[in-house]
Short mmCIF file of C-alpha atoms in Angstrom, two decimals:
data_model
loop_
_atom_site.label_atom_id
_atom_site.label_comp_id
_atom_site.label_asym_id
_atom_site.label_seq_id
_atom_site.Cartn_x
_atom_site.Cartn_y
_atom_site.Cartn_z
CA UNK A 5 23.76 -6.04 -40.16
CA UNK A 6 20.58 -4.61 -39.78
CA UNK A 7 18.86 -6.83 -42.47
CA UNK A 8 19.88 -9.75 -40.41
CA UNK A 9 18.40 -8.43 -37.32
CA UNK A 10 15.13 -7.77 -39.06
CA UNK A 11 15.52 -11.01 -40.72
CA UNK A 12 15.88 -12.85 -37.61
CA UNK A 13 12.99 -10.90 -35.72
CA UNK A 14 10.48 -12.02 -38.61
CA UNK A 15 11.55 -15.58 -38.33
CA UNK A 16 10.84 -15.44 -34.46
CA UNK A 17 7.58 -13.75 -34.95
CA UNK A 18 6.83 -16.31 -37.47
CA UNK A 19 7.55 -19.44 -35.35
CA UNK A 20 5.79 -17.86 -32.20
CA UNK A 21 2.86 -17.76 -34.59
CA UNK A 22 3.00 -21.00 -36.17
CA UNK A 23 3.59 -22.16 -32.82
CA UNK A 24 0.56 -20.57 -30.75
CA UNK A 25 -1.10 -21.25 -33.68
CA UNK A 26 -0.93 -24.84 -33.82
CA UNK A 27 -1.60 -24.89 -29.91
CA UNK A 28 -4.51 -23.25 -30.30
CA UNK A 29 -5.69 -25.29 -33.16
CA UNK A 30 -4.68 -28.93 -31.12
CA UNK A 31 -6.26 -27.65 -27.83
CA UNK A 32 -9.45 -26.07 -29.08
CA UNK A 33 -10.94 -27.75 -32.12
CA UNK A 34 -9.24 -31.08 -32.22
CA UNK A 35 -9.20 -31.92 -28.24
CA UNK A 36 -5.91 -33.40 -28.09
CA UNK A 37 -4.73 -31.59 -24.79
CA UNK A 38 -4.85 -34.35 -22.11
CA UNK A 39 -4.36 -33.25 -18.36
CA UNK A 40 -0.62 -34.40 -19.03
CA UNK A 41 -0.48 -32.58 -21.97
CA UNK A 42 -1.67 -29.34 -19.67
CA UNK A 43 0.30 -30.02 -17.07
CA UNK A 44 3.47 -30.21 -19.20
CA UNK A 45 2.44 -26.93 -20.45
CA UNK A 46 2.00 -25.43 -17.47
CA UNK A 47 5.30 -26.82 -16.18
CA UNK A 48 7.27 -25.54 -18.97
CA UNK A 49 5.90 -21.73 -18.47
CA UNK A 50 6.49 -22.43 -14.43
CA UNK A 51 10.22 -23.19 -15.88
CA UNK A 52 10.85 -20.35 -17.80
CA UNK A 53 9.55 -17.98 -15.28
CA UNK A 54 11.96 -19.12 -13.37
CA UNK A 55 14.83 -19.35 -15.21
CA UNK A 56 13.93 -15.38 -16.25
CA UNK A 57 14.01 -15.03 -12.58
CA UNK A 58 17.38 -16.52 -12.29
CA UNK A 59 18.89 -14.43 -14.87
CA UNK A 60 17.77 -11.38 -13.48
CA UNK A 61 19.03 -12.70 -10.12
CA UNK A 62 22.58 -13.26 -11.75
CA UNK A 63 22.26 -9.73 -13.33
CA UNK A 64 21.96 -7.54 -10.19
CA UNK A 65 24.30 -9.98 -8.68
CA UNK A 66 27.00 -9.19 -11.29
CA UNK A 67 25.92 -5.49 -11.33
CA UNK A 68 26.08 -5.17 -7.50
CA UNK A 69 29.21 -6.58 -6.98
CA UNK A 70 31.09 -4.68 -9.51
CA UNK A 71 29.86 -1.69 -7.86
CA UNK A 72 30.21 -2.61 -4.13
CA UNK A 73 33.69 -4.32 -4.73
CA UNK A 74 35.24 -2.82 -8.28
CA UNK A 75 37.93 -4.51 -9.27
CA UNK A 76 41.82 -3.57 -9.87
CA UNK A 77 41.15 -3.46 -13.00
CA UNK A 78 38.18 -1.11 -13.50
CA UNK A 79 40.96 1.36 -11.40
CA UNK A 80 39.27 0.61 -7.99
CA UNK A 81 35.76 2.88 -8.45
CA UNK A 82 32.47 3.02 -10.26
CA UNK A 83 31.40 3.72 -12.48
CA UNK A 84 34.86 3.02 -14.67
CA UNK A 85 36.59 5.81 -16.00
CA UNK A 86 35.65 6.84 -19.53
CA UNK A 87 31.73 5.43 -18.77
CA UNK A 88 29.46 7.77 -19.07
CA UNK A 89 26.08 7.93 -16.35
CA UNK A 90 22.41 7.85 -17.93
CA UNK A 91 20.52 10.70 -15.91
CA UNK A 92 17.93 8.91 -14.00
CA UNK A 93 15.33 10.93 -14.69
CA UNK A 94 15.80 10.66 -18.96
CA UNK A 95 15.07 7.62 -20.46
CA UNK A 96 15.06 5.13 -17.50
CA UNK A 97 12.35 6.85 -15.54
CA UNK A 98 10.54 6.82 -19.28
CA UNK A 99 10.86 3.09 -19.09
CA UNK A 100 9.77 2.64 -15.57
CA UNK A 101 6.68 4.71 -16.24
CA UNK A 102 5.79 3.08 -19.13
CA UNK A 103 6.60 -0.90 -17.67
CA UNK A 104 4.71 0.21 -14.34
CA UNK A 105 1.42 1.77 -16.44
CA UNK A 106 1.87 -1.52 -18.48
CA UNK A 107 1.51 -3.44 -15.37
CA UNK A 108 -1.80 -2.02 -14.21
CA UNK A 109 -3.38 -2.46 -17.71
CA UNK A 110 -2.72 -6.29 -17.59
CA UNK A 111 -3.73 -6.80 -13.96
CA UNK A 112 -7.00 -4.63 -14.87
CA UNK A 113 -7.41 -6.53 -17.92
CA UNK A 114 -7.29 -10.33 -15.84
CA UNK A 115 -9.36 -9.25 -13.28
CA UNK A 116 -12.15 -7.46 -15.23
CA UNK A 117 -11.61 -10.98 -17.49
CA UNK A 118 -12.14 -12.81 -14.43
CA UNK A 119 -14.75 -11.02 -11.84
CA UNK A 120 -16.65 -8.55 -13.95
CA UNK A 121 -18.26 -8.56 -17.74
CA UNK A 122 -16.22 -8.58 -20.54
CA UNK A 123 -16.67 -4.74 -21.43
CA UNK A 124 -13.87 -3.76 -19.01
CA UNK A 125 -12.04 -6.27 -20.54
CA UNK A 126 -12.26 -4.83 -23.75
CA UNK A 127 -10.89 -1.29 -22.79
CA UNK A 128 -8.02 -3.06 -20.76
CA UNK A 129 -6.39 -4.92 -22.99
CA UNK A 130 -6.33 -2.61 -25.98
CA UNK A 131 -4.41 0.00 -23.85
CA UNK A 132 -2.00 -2.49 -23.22
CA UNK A 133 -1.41 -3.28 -26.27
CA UNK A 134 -0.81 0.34 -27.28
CA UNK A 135 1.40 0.72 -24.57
CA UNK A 136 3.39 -1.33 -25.65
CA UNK A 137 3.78 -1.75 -29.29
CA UNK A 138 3.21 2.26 -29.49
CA UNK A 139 5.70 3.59 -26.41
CA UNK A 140 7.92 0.94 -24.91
CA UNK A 141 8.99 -1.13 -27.98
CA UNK A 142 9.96 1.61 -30.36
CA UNK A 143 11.64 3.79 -27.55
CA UNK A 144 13.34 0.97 -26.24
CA UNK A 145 14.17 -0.37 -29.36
CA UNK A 146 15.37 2.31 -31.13
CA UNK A 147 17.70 3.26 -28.00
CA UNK A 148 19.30 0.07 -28.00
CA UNK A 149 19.58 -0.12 -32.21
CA UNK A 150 21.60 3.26 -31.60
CA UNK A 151 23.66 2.56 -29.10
CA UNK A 152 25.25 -0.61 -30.55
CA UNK A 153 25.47 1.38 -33.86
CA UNK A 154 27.09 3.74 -32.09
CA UNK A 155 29.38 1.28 -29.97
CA UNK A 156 30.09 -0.71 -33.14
CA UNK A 157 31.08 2.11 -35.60
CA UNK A 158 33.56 3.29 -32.59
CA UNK A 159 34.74 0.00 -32.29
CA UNK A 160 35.53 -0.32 -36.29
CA UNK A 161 37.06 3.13 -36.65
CA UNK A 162 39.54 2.25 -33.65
CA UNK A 163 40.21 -0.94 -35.44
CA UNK A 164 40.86 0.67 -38.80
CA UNK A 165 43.19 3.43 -36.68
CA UNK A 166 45.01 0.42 -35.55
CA UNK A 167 45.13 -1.17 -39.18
CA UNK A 168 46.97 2.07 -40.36
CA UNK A 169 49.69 2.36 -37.74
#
């Protein structure tokens, strides 16, 4: 299982970078970007802001009414029974350090890439990029990777409990 999920993140990197790659080769040393060919690109990342909006919308939405109106079936309170709470000030304060530090680095970054020389530039965007290839990818990541692992090899054991019976 885990082969295929490295697998499958190398093929993505590889198409993002064959991908940017030939963008950046059509729009910079061959000149084929037309205004409509700009404006379709610019309507395309306009649409999938928005449709990463909308999911995040239909996230909370499913999150907050679970919680504000848990069902029969959960046993009428939340969190279930048997779930256990992340302490808020473990991992997820981690994150929301690291997304909110991430944050300023970029918007430092544009504007010193937009209103002053490029040497603030240059010591913006390298700390964002160690932010987050260093801290947030790995952490996050790895927390995920274990939890599923963990979920999973639960799931199977149960399963093979049930085989047995």
């Amino acid at each position: 299982m885990l082969r295929c999920f490295f697998f499958a993140l190398i093929m993505v990197f590889l198409v993002m970078f064959v991908w940017w790659r030939d963008i950046i080769i059509e729009s910079t040393y061959l000149g084929y970007h037309t205004s409509k060919v700009v404006q379709g690109l610019k309507l395309g990342m306009i649409l999938f802001i928005a449709s990463e909006v909308m999911f995040f919308f239909s996230f909370f939405w499913a999150f907050f009414h679970a919680s504000l109106s848990p069902s029969v079936i959960f046993g009428s309170i939340w969190p279930p029974l048997g779930v256990p709470v992340l302490n808020p000030l473990q991992l997820p304060l981690l994150n929301t350090i690291i997304l909110l530090s991430s944050g300023v680095s970029v918007t430092w970054a544009h504007h010193s890439l937009c209103h002053t020389p490029k040497q603030k530039f240059h010591l913006g965007l390298p700390k964002l990029s160690i932010l987050n290839i260093s801290s947030f990818m790995p952490i996050l990541t790895g927390e995920i990777i274990m939890k599923c692992y963990h979920e999973l090899t639960t799931a199977q054991r149960m399963h093979d409990e049930d085989e047995w019976c």
